[in-house]
Amino acid sequence: MTEATQRKRIEPVQAVRHSFTLTDNETGESWELPTIHGSIGPKVIDIRKLYGQSGVFTYDPGFTSTASCSSEITYIDGDKGILLHRGYPIDQLAEKTDFMDVCYLLLHGELPSPEEKSDFDTNISQHTMLHEQLVRFYSGFVRSAHPMAIMVGVVGALSAFYHDSTNIKDPMQRMVAAHRLIAKMPTIGAYAFKYSLGQPFLYPENQLSYSENLLRLMFAVPTEDYEINPIVARALDRILILHADHEQNASTSTVRLAGSSQANPFACVAAGIASLWGPAHGGANEAVLNMLDEIGTRDRISKYLGKAQDPEDNFRLMGFGHRVYKNHDPRAKVMRVTCHEVLNELGVQDPTLELAMELERIALEDDYFVEKKLYPNVDFYSGIILRALGFPTNMFTVLFSIGRTVGWIAHWKEMLESSESKIGRPRQLYVGNEPRDFTAVAQREHTEKKSSWSWLWGGNRNSD
Ligand code: SDX
């Protein structure tokens, strides 16, 4: 079967039926732009022919009003606080199934049958080890390296080892790469933590579940038996489910854009990890804990809420707000319940959680946050639970990346199988210099307009 016949056309639910008329009031010209309906959610205006017909681009920095693709994987309604994976509500998946089921669902579109589940779980378990020479990469990092720096480097280096799953045109190799990435991320992440401690790396144990294996790789030592707490394992599995996928977020869009150039899957996921690291995105869970530690006590909450509202202050209340949700993040609701369950069941008295609850209560009553529809997002509670489960703060985003890998690779696979996909190439609104002739260096006068690099040589050259 040739690649061409394998590229699946993701048909819009309804054929093109209506259109928008766009009129340029400057020239009086008009253009008919077809609209396309999906299965649920906003319809789209198909602007693929707009530039060819009109010579104009659309302008949407951050793509907040732009559908970059059609997808069947995840649906979000930010106003209603709805999140569906292949049609299933996130709270049902988090309560009723496990992370491996959700991985299968995101990759294949349906929840697995008992046989499919058994085969998938076994396949993932059998791909959890790392190539022994890849393990040597860790010794090249300083012990104090941020584990996300190690994740970016080691995941990208998988391309150097697993050549039999880098041909993106071969569906079998695509699936093997997907399984390898899902399976190896816990090992890679746990080794980054062990390396920071100077402790030996353990080998995965195939009889353990995905979350149990991650806990053991993270916290066990060779000198004694490690007893897995089922409450902790269940909570971790639920956290991974809640982080599995989230439509076209920054890191997933990064993976899709990198994949559109036909880069190999390991390089694409490494790019996604780099994007997720940012505190405005996946790095927020670590930033939430750092912020709560900085606030310290309840009496300082109002000071920080004031900073968050001060237009002159670039402080943001970490864990609040969302590019899409203008209602409660449904994941945060599940995470909040899990947070209380875990702390109660483990008997953990965490003053940080109490501070977080007070911060949440005050923020949700504050006019600024109410008016701007800023609610706690998934990151607000995840850091508190992860700390209660024993994870160090700088590992929080690593855990986010472990959960999100299946989402990244599902979107990467969907993109490659779609007949609509092509290399991503956004355009721009150019506001730079108009054409000008070259000036030889002897004729160039020093202008008072300081280049953005003048701080490098101490500001004004005349002061030398
Ligand atoms: C994730 O995209 C995804 O799906 C991401 C994610 C996923 O699963 O992949 O859900 C994971 O990244 C969750 C978000 C984690 N980030 C944080 O918690 C960092 C803090 N949040 C902010 O940085 C912010 O809310 C963003 C970046 C998440 C969204 O920024 P936007 O798009 O600017 O938010 P907005 O347009 O709704 O903001 C409206 C106003 C703005 O003020 P004005 O320009 O109108 O004056 O609210 C302000 C914002 O400046 N605002 C905040 C704020 N978030 C937005 N003010 C104070 N504190 C905040 N946290």
Coordinates of C-alpha atoms and ligand atoms in Angstrom, one line a residue:
M1 CA 0.0 0.0 0.0
T2 CA 1.5 3.3 -1.1
E3 CA 1.8 6.2 1.2
A4 CA -0.6 8.2 -1.0
T5 CA -3.5 5.8 -0.3
Q6 CA -2.8 5.8 3.4
R7 CA -3.2 9.6 3.8
K8 CA -6.6 9.9 5.4
R9 CA -8.7 12.8 4.4
I10 CA -10.3 14.3 7.6
E11 CA -13.5 15.3 6.0
P12 CA -15.3 18.3 7.5
V13 CA -18.6 17.0 8.9
Q14 CA -20.6 19.0 6.4
A15 CA -19.6 19.8 2.8
V16 CA -19.0 23.4 2.1
R17 CA -22.5 24.9 2.2
H18 CA -22.3 28.6 3.2
S19 CA -19.8 31.4 2.7
F20 CA -18.7 34.8 4.2
T21 CA -18.5 37.8 1.9
L22 CA -15.4 39.8 2.5
T23 CA -15.5 43.4 1.3
D24 CA -12.4 45.7 1.1
N25 CA -14.0 49.1 1.9
E26 CA -10.8 50.7 0.6
T27 CA -11.2 49.3 -2.9
G28 CA -14.8 48.2 -2.9
E29 CA -13.7 44.7 -4.0
S30 CA -15.5 41.7 -2.5
W31 CA -14.7 38.0 -2.2
E32 CA -16.7 34.9 -1.3
L33 CA -15.0 32.8 1.3
P34 CA -16.5 29.3 1.9
T35 CA -17.3 28.3 5.5
I36 CA -16.8 24.7 6.8
H37 CA -18.7 23.2 9.7
G38 CA -17.1 20.7 12.1
S39 CA -19.0 18.2 14.2
I40 CA -19.3 20.5 17.2
G41 CA -17.9 24.0 17.9
P42 CA -17.4 27.1 15.8
K43 CA -17.5 26.8 12.0
V44 CA -14.5 28.2 10.1
I45 CA -13.9 30.5 7.2
D46 CA -11.7 28.7 4.7
I47 CA -9.2 31.4 3.7
R48 CA -6.8 29.2 1.8
K49 CA -7.5 31.0 -1.4
L50 CA -7.8 34.5 0.1
Y51 CA -4.3 35.7 -0.7
G52 CA -4.4 34.3 -4.2
Q53 CA -7.7 36.1 -4.9
S54 CA -7.2 39.3 -2.9
G55 CA -3.4 39.8 -2.3
V56 CA -4.1 40.3 1.4
F57 CA -3.2 38.2 4.4
T58 CA -5.1 37.7 7.6
Y59 CA -3.5 38.9 10.9
D60 CA -3.7 36.9 14.1
P61 CA -0.5 37.0 16.3
G62 CA -0.6 33.9 18.6
F63 CA -3.3 32.3 16.3
T64 CA -6.0 32.8 19.0
S65 CA -8.7 33.1 16.3
T66 CA -7.2 30.7 13.8
A67 CA -7.9 27.0 13.2
S68 CA -4.5 25.6 12.1
C69 CA -5.9 22.2 11.1
S70 CA -8.9 19.9 11.3
S71 CA -8.7 17.3 14.0
E72 CA -10.7 14.5 15.6
I73 CA -8.6 14.1 18.7
T74 CA -9.7 16.7 21.3
Y75 CA -12.5 19.2 21.6
I76 CA -12.4 22.2 24.0
D77 CA -15.2 24.6 24.7
G78 CA -13.5 27.3 26.7
D79 CA -16.7 29.2 27.6
K80 CA -18.5 26.1 28.9
G81 CA -15.4 24.5 30.4
I82 CA -15.7 21.3 28.3
L83 CA -12.8 19.0 27.3
L84 CA -13.5 15.9 25.3
H85 CA -11.0 13.3 24.1
R86 CA -12.4 11.5 21.0
G87 CA -15.8 12.5 22.4
Y88 CA -15.3 11.3 26.0
P89 CA -15.5 13.9 28.8
I90 CA -12.2 14.3 30.7
D91 CA -13.8 13.8 34.1
Q92 CA -15.2 10.4 33.0
L93 CA -11.8 9.3 31.6
A94 CA -10.0 10.5 34.7
E95 CA -12.4 8.7 37.0
K96 CA -13.1 5.5 35.1
T97 CA -10.1 4.4 33.2
D98 CA -6.2 4.5 33.2
F99 CA -3.6 6.3 31.3
M100 CA -2.8 3.4 29.0
D101 CA -6.5 3.3 27.9
V102 CA -6.3 7.1 27.2
C103 CA -3.1 6.7 25.2
Y104 CA -4.8 4.0 23.1
L105 CA -7.9 6.2 22.7
L106 CA -5.9 9.2 21.6
L107 CA -3.8 7.2 19.1
H108 CA -6.5 5.0 17.6
G109 CA -9.8 6.9 18.2
E110 CA -11.5 4.3 20.3
L111 CA -11.1 2.8 23.8
P112 CA -9.4 -0.6 23.5
S113 CA -11.1 -4.0 23.8
P114 CA -9.7 -6.2 26.5
E115 CA -7.4 -7.9 24.0
E116 CA -6.3 -4.6 22.5
K117 CA -5.6 -3.3 25.9
S118 CA -3.5 -6.3 26.9
D119 CA -1.5 -6.1 23.7
F120 CA -1.0 -2.3 24.0
D121 CA 0.0 -2.4 27.6
T122 CA 2.5 -5.2 26.9
N123 CA 3.9 -3.4 23.9
I124 CA 4.5 -0.2 25.9
S125 CA 6.1 -2.2 28.7
Q126 CA 8.5 -3.8 26.4
H127 CA 9.8 -0.5 25.0
T128 CA 10.6 1.1 28.4
M129 CA 14.4 0.5 28.4
L130 CA 16.9 2.9 26.9
H131 CA 19.8 2.0 24.6
E132 CA 22.8 1.6 26.9
Q133 CA 24.8 4.2 25.0
L134 CA 22.0 6.7 25.3
V135 CA 22.3 6.4 29.0
R136 CA 25.8 7.7 28.8
F137 CA 24.4 11.1 27.6
Y138 CA 23.4 11.9 31.2
S139 CA 27.1 12.0 32.3
G140 CA 27.6 14.8 29.9
F141 CA 25.3 17.1 31.9
V142 CA 26.2 18.9 35.1
R143 CA 24.4 17.4 38.1
S144 CA 22.5 20.7 38.6
A145 CA 21.1 20.7 35.0
H146 CA 17.4 21.4 34.9
P147 CA 15.7 18.1 34.1
M148 CA 13.8 19.7 31.2
A149 CA 17.1 20.6 29.6
I150 CA 18.0 16.9 29.9
M151 CA 14.6 15.9 28.5
V152 CA 15.1 18.1 25.4
G153 CA 18.6 16.7 24.8
V154 CA 18.0 13.0 25.4
V155 CA 14.6 12.8 23.6
G156 CA 16.1 14.6 20.6
A157 CA 19.0 12.1 20.7
L158 CA 16.6 9.2 20.3
S159 CA 16.8 10.0 16.6
A160 CA 20.4 8.9 16.7
F161 CA 19.6 5.4 18.0
Y162 CA 16.2 4.3 16.7
H163 CA 16.7 4.6 13.0
D164 CA 14.2 1.8 12.4
S165 CA 11.3 4.1 13.4
T166 CA 12.3 7.5 11.8
N167 CA 10.8 6.9 8.3
I168 CA 7.7 9.1 8.7
K169 CA 6.2 7.8 5.5
D170 CA 5.9 4.2 6.9
P171 CA 2.8 3.8 9.1
M172 CA 4.4 0.9 10.9
Q173 CA 7.5 3.0 11.8
R174 CA 5.3 5.8 12.9
M175 CA 3.5 3.6 15.3
V176 CA 6.7 2.0 16.6
A177 CA 8.1 5.5 17.2
A178 CA 4.8 6.5 19.0
H179 CA 5.1 3.4 21.3
R180 CA 8.8 4.0 21.9
L181 CA 8.2 7.7 22.9
I182 CA 5.3 6.9 25.2
A183 CA 7.2 4.0 26.8
K184 CA 10.6 5.7 27.2
M185 CA 9.6 9.1 28.6
P186 CA 9.2 7.9 32.2
T187 CA 12.6 6.2 32.0
I188 CA 14.2 9.3 30.5
G189 CA 12.6 11.6 33.1
A190 CA 13.3 9.4 36.1
Y191 CA 17.0 9.1 35.0
A192 CA 17.2 12.9 34.9
F193 CA 16.1 13.0 38.6
K194 CA 18.4 10.1 39.6
Y195 CA 21.3 11.8 37.9
S196 CA 20.7 15.0 39.8
L197 CA 20.9 13.0 43.1
G198 CA 24.0 11.0 42.0
Q199 CA 22.0 7.8 42.5
P200 CA 22.1 4.8 40.2
F201 CA 19.6 4.3 37.5
L202 CA 17.2 1.4 37.8
Y203 CA 15.9 -0.8 35.0
P204 CA 12.2 -0.7 34.4
E205 CA 10.1 -3.6 35.6
N206 CA 7.6 -4.9 33.0
Q207 CA 5.2 -6.4 35.5
L208 CA 4.4 -2.9 36.9
S209 CA 1.8 -0.6 35.5
Y210 CA 2.9 2.6 33.7
S211 CA 2.6 4.8 36.8
E212 CA 3.9 2.2 39.2
N213 CA 7.0 1.9 37.0
L214 CA 7.5 5.6 36.9
L215 CA 7.3 5.8 40.7
R216 CA 9.8 3.0 41.2
L217 CA 12.2 4.4 38.7
M218 CA 12.0 7.8 40.4
F219 CA 12.1 6.8 44.1
A220 CA 13.5 3.2 44.5
V221 CA 17.1 2.5 45.3
P222 CA 18.9 -0.8 44.6
T223 CA 19.6 -1.4 48.3
E224 CA 16.1 -2.1 49.4
D225 CA 12.7 -3.2 48.3
Y226 CA 10.4 -0.4 47.1
E227 CA 6.8 -0.6 48.2
I228 CA 4.4 1.1 45.8
N229 CA 1.6 3.0 47.4
P230 CA -1.6 2.3 45.4
I231 CA -3.0 5.7 46.3
V232 CA 0.0 7.5 45.0
A233 CA 0.1 5.3 41.8
R234 CA -3.6 6.0 41.1
A235 CA -3.2 9.7 41.7
L236 CA -0.2 9.8 39.4
D237 CA -2.0 7.9 36.7
R238 CA -4.9 10.4 36.9
I239 CA -2.5 13.3 36.7
L240 CA -1.0 11.8 33.5
I241 CA -4.5 11.4 32.1
L242 CA -5.3 15.1 32.8
H243 CA -2.2 16.2 31.0
A244 CA -2.5 13.8 28.0
D245 CA -3.7 16.2 25.4
H246 CA -5.2 19.7 25.0
E247 CA -6.0 20.5 21.3
Q248 CA -3.6 22.9 19.5
N249 CA -1.8 24.3 22.5
A250 CA 1.7 25.9 22.1
S251 CA 3.7 22.7 22.4
T252 CA 1.4 20.6 20.3
S253 CA 1.4 23.2 17.6
T254 CA 5.2 23.2 17.9
V255 CA 5.2 19.4 17.3
R256 CA 2.8 19.7 14.3
L257 CA 4.8 22.5 12.7
A258 CA 8.1 20.6 13.2
G259 CA 6.5 17.5 11.8
S260 CA 5.1 19.3 8.8
S261 CA 8.7 19.6 7.5
Q262 CA 8.8 15.7 7.7
A263 CA 11.3 15.9 10.6
N264 CA 11.5 12.6 12.5
P265 CA 9.2 12.1 15.5
F266 CA 11.9 12.2 18.2
A267 CA 13.1 15.6 17.0
C268 CA 9.5 16.8 16.8
V269 CA 8.7 15.8 20.4
A270 CA 12.0 17.3 21.6
A271 CA 10.7 20.6 20.1
G272 CA 7.4 20.1 21.9
I273 CA 9.3 19.6 25.2
A274 CA 11.2 22.8 24.7
S275 CA 8.0 24.7 24.1
L276 CA 6.2 23.1 27.1
W277 CA 9.1 24.2 29.4
G278 CA 8.0 27.9 29.2
P279 CA 6.4 29.2 32.4
A280 CA 3.5 30.6 30.4
H281 CA 2.7 27.0 29.3
G282 CA 3.8 23.7 30.9
G283 CA 6.4 25.4 33.2
A284 CA 3.5 27.0 35.1
N285 CA 3.1 24.1 37.6
E286 CA 6.7 24.6 38.8
A287 CA 6.1 28.4 38.7
V288 CA 2.9 28.0 40.8
L289 CA 4.9 26.3 43.7
N290 CA 7.7 28.9 43.4
M291 CA 5.1 31.7 43.5
L292 CA 3.3 30.1 46.6
D293 CA 6.6 29.8 48.3
E294 CA 7.4 33.5 47.6
I295 CA 3.9 34.6 48.9
G296 CA 4.6 32.5 52.0
T297 CA 1.7 33.6 54.2
R298 CA -1.9 34.5 53.8
D299 CA -1.4 38.1 54.8
R300 CA 0.8 38.6 51.7
I301 CA -1.8 37.3 49.2
S302 CA -3.4 40.8 48.6
K303 CA 0.1 42.2 47.8
Y304 CA 0.5 39.6 45.0
L305 CA -3.0 40.0 43.8
G306 CA -2.2 43.7 43.4
K307 CA 0.9 42.9 41.5
A308 CA -1.0 40.6 39.2
Q309 CA -3.4 43.5 38.4
D310 CA -0.8 46.2 38.0
P311 CA -0.4 46.9 34.3
E312 CA 3.1 48.2 35.0
D313 CA 4.1 44.9 36.7
N314 CA 4.7 41.9 34.5
F315 CA 3.9 39.5 37.4
R316 CA 1.2 37.0 36.6
L317 CA -0.7 34.8 39.0
M318 CA 0.8 31.5 38.0
G319 CA -1.8 28.8 37.6
F320 CA -4.6 31.3 36.8
G321 CA -6.0 32.2 33.4
H322 CA -5.9 30.3 30.1
R323 CA -5.7 31.2 26.5
V324 CA -8.9 29.2 25.8
Y325 CA -10.8 28.6 29.1
K326 CA -12.9 31.6 30.2
N327 CA -14.6 29.3 32.6
H328 CA -13.3 26.7 35.0
D329 CA -10.7 24.4 33.5
P330 CA -12.4 21.0 33.8
R331 CA -9.0 19.4 34.5
A332 CA -8.5 21.7 37.4
K333 CA -11.8 20.6 39.0
V334 CA -10.7 16.9 38.9
M335 CA -7.2 17.9 40.0
R336 CA -8.6 19.8 43.0
V337 CA -10.6 16.8 44.1
T338 CA -7.6 14.5 43.6
C339 CA -5.4 17.0 45.6
H340 CA -7.6 16.8 48.6
E341 CA -8.0 13.0 48.3
V342 CA -4.3 12.4 48.1
L343 CA -3.4 14.8 51.0
N344 CA -6.1 13.3 53.2
E345 CA -5.3 9.7 52.3
L346 CA -1.6 10.3 52.8
G347 CA -2.2 12.3 55.9
V348 CA -0.2 15.2 54.5
Q349 CA -0.7 18.6 56.1
D350 CA 0.6 20.9 53.5
P351 CA 0.5 24.6 54.4
T352 CA 1.1 25.4 50.8
L353 CA -2.2 23.8 49.9
E354 CA -4.0 25.8 52.5
L355 CA -2.3 28.9 51.2
A356 CA -3.4 27.9 47.7
M357 CA -7.0 27.3 48.8
E358 CA -7.0 30.8 50.3
L359 CA -5.5 32.3 47.2
E360 CA -8.0 30.6 45.1
R361 CA -10.9 31.8 47.3
I362 CA -9.8 35.4 47.3
A363 CA -8.9 35.5 43.6
L364 CA -12.2 34.1 42.5
E365 CA -14.0 36.9 44.5
D366 CA -11.7 39.6 43.1
D367 CA -13.3 41.9 40.5
Y368 CA -10.2 41.8 38.3
F369 CA -10.1 38.0 38.0
V370 CA -13.9 37.8 37.7
E371 CA -14.1 40.4 35.0
K372 CA -11.2 38.9 33.0
K373 CA -12.5 35.4 33.6
L374 CA -9.3 34.1 35.1
Y375 CA -9.9 30.8 36.8
P376 CA -7.4 28.3 38.2
N377 CA -6.0 26.1 35.5
V378 CA -4.7 22.5 35.5
D379 CA -1.3 23.7 36.7
F380 CA -2.6 25.4 39.8
Y381 CA -3.2 22.2 41.7
S382 CA -0.9 19.7 39.9
G383 CA 2.2 21.1 41.6
I384 CA 0.7 20.8 45.0
I385 CA -0.2 17.1 44.4
L386 CA 3.1 16.3 42.9
R387 CA 4.9 17.8 45.8
A388 CA 2.7 15.7 48.1
L389 CA 3.6 12.6 46.1
G390 CA 7.3 13.4 46.7
F391 CA 8.3 14.9 43.4
P392 CA 10.8 17.9 43.5
T393 CA 9.5 21.1 42.0
N394 CA 11.8 21.1 39.1
M395 CA 10.4 17.7 38.0
F396 CA 6.8 18.9 37.7
T397 CA 7.1 20.0 34.0
V398 CA 8.9 16.7 33.3
L399 CA 5.8 14.9 34.5
F400 CA 3.7 17.2 32.4
S401 CA 5.8 16.2 29.3
I402 CA 5.5 12.5 30.2
G403 CA 1.7 12.9 30.1
R404 CA 1.6 15.1 27.1
T405 CA 3.8 12.9 24.9
V406 CA 0.8 10.8 23.8
G407 CA -1.0 14.0 22.8
W408 CA 1.9 15.3 20.8
I409 CA 2.4 12.1 19.0
A410 CA -1.3 11.5 18.3
H411 CA -1.4 15.0 16.6
W412 CA 1.8 14.3 14.8
K413 CA 0.3 11.0 13.4
E414 CA -3.0 12.6 12.5
M415 CA -1.2 15.4 10.7
L416 CA 0.9 13.0 8.6
E417 CA -2.2 10.9 7.8
S418 CA -4.2 13.9 6.7
S419 CA -4.5 14.8 3.1
E420 CA -4.8 18.5 4.2
S421 CA -1.3 18.6 5.8
K422 CA 1.5 20.5 4.1
I423 CA 4.6 22.2 5.4
G424 CA 3.6 25.0 7.8
R425 CA 4.6 28.4 6.6
P426 CA 2.8 31.4 8.2
R427 CA 3.2 34.8 6.6
Q428 CA 3.6 38.2 8.3
L429 CA 2.8 41.9 8.3
Y430 CA 6.1 43.5 7.4
V431 CA 6.8 46.8 9.2
G432 CA 10.5 47.0 8.6
N433 CA 12.7 49.3 6.4
E434 CA 11.6 50.0 2.9
P435 CA 14.2 49.1 0.2
R436 CA 17.5 51.1 0.6
D437 CA 21.0 51.0 -0.9
F438 CA 24.0 49.5 0.8
T439 CA 26.4 52.0 2.6
A440 CA 30.1 51.2 2.9
V441 CA 31.3 51.2 6.5
A442 CA 33.4 54.4 5.9
Q443 CA 30.2 56.3 4.9
R444 CA 28.1 55.1 7.9
E445 CA 27.5 57.8 10.5
H446 CA 26.9 56.8 14.1
T447 CA 23.2 57.5 14.8
E448 CA 21.9 58.3 18.3
K449 CA 19.3 55.5 17.8
K450 CA 21.0 52.9 19.9
S451 CA 21.0 49.4 18.5
S452 CA 19.3 46.8 20.7
W453 CA 22.8 45.4 21.2
S454 CA 24.5 48.6 22.3
W455 CA 24.2 47.5 26.0
L456 CA 26.9 44.9 25.0
W457 CA 29.6 47.6 24.5
G458 CA 28.3 49.9 27.2
G459 CA 25.9 52.1 25.4
N460 CA 26.9 55.2 23.4
R461 CA 30.1 54.7 21.4
N462 CA 30.9 58.4 21.9
S463 CA 31.5 57.7 25.5
D464 CA 34.6 55.6 24.7
Ligands
SDX1 C1 -1.2 25.6 30.1 O1 -3.0 26.2 25.6 C2 -3.2 25.2 26.5 O2 -4.1 24.4 26.3 C3 -2.2 25.2 27.6 C4 -2.5 24.1 28.6 C5 -2.3 22.7 28.0 O3 -2.8 21.8 28.6 O4 -1.5 22.6 27.1 O5 -3.8 24.2 29.2 C6 -1.4 24.2 29.8 O6 -0.3 26.2 29.6 C7 -2.1 26.3 31.2 C8 -1.7 27.8 31.4 C9 -0.5 27.8 32.3 N1 0.0 29.1 32.5 C10 -0.1 29.8 33.6 O7 -0.8 29.5 34.6 C11 0.7 31.1 33.6 C12 -0.2 32.3 34.1 N2 -1.3 32.5 33.1 C13 -1.0 33.6 32.2 O8 0.3 33.7 31.7 C14 -2.1 33.6 31.0 O9 -3.3 33.3 31.6 C15 -1.9 32.7 29.8 C16 -0.6 32.8 29.2 C17 -2.2 31.3 30.2 C18 -3.0 33.2 28.8 O10 -2.6 34.5 28.5 P1 -3.6 35.4 27.6 O11 -4.0 34.6 26.4 O12 -3.0 36.7 27.5 O13 -4.9 35.4 28.6 P2 -6.1 36.3 28.3 O14 -6.0 36.9 26.9 O15 -7.3 35.6 28.7 O16 -5.8 37.6 29.3 C19 -6.9 38.5 29.5 C20 -6.3 39.5 30.5 C21 -5.0 40.1 30.0 O17 -5.0 41.5 30.5 P3 -5.4 42.7 29.5 O18 -4.4 42.6 28.3 O19 -6.8 42.4 29.1 O20 -5.2 43.9 30.3 O21 -6.0 38.9 31.8 C22 -4.6 39.1 32.0 C23 -3.9 39.4 30.7 O22 -2.8 40.1 30.9 N3 -4.1 37.8 32.6 C24 -3.6 37.7 33.9 C25 -3.3 36.3 34.0 N4 -3.7 35.7 32.9 C26 -4.2 36.6 32.0 N5 -3.4 38.6 34.8 C27 -2.8 38.2 36.0 N6 -2.5 36.9 36.2 C28 -2.8 35.9 35.3 N7 -2.5 34.6 35.5

